[in-house]
XYZ file of C-alpha atoms in Angstrom:
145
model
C 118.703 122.729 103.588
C 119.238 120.475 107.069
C 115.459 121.576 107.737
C 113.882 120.330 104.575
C 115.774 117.199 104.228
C 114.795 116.713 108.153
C 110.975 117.362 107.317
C 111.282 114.826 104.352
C 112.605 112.208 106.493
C 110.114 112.538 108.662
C 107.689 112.316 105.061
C 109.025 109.345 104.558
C 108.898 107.905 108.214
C 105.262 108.629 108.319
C 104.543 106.559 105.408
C 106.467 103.953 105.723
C 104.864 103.402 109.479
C 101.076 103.699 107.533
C 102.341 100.971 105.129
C 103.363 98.238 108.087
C 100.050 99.424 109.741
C 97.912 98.980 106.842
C 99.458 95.497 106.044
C 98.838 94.555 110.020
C 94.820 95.784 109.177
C 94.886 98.141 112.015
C 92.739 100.868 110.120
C 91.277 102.856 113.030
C 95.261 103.526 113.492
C 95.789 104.320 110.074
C 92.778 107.164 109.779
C 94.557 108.381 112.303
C 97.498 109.425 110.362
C 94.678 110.860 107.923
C 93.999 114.865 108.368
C 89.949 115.802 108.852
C 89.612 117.185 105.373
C 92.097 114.184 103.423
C 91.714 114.482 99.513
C 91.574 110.999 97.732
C 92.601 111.470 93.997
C 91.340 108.255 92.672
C 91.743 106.983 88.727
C 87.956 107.003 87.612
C 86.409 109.400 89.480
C 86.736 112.618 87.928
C 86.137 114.940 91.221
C 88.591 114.334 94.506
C 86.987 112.573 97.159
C 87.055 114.084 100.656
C 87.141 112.410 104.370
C 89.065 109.993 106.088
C 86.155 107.507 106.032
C 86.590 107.527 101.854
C 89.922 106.022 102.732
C 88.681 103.617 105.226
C 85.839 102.103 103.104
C 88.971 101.686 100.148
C 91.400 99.733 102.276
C 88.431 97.998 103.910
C 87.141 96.444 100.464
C 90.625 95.400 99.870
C 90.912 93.920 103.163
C 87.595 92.554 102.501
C 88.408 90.907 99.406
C 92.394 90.214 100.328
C 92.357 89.362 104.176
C 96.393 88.057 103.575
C 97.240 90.864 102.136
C 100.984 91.810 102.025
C 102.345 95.291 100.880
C 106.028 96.071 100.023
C 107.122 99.305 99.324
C 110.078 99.151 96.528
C 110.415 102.596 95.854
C 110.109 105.721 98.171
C 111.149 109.291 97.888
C 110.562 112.501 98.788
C 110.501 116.324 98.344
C 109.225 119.464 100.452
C 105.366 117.836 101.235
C 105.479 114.986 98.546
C 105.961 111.024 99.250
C 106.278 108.840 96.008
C 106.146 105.280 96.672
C 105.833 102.193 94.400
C 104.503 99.728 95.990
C 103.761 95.959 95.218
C 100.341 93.784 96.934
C 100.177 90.426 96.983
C 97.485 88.258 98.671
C 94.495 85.723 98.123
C 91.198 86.423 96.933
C 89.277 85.025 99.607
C 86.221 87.416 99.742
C 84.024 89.600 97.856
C 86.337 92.144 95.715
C 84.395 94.912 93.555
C 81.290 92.262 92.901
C 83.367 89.264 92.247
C 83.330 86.293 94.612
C 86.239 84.730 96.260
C 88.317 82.872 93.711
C 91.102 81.293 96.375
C 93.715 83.046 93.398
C 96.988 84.578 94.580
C 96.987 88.056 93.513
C 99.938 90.466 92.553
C 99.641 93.804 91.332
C 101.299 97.325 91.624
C 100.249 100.901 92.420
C 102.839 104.163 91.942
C 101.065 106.700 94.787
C 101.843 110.253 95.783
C 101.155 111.802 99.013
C 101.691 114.898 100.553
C 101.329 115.724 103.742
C 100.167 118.193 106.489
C 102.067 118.381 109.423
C 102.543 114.672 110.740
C 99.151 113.530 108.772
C 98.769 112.545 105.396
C 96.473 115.084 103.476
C 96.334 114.023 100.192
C 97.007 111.201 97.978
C 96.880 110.693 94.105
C 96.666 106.462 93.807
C 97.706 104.725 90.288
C 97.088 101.025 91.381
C 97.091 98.712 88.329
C 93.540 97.636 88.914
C 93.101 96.046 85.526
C 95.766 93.622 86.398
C 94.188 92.664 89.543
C 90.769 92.402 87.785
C 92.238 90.217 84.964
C 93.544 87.818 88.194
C 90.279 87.221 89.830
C 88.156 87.619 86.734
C 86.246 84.196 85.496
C 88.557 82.046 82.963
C 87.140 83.197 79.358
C 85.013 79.904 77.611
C 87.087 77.959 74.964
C 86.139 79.329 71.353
């Protein structure tokens, strides 16, 4: 039992330190907390997407979009290879975000995400950001009827 809860506090150490590094922008040091083959379960896309780099080009279009952006992680747990974490974003759309242009809004939204990981590298995530929140944020004001 002392080995698994040690190997799931070291889960949950790893995560935590890609959080603070993702919120610093430091993604170079984040992909490499990413294994060579990392599995990207995204809502949308009905196949897994494979490769560090999938992750990179993800976080950079948020970065992109939400250069401010500030992460806090209000729920975390974890069991044999699993992380949950709910987690909370808040920043300003001051750039380009999924073909809208910078509004200058403050953004807020959630995202409930499940790891699990290989070793000391994250190998696979399932992401449930609510991204039609965030769109209804930055989205143009509907015309008066």
């Amino acid at each position: 039992m002392a080995e698994s809860n040690t190997t799931t506090e070291k889960n949950l150490a790893l995560l935590r330190t890609a959080y603070r590094t993702l919120e610093r922008g430091d993604l170079d040091a984040c992909v490499e907390m990413l294994t060579e083959n990392f599995i990207a379960n995204v809502p949308g896309v009905p196949d897994p997407l494979h490769g560090p780099e999938i992750w990179r080009m993800g976080a950079q279009a948020m970065w992109e979009g939400f250069p401010d952006l500030r992460i806090s992680v209000e729920d975390m747990f974890g069991a044999d290879d699993k992380v949950a974490v709910r987690v909370h974003f808040r920043g300003t759309h001051r750039g380009d975000f999924q073909g809208v242009p910078a509004t200058g809004r403050e953004v807020s939204f959630r995202s409930v995400e499940l790891y699990r990981i290989e070793g000391d590298k994250i190998a696979e995530e399932w992401v449930a950001p609510d991204m039609i929140s965030l769109m209804q944020q930055i989205s143009p004001a509907p015309a008066d009827h």
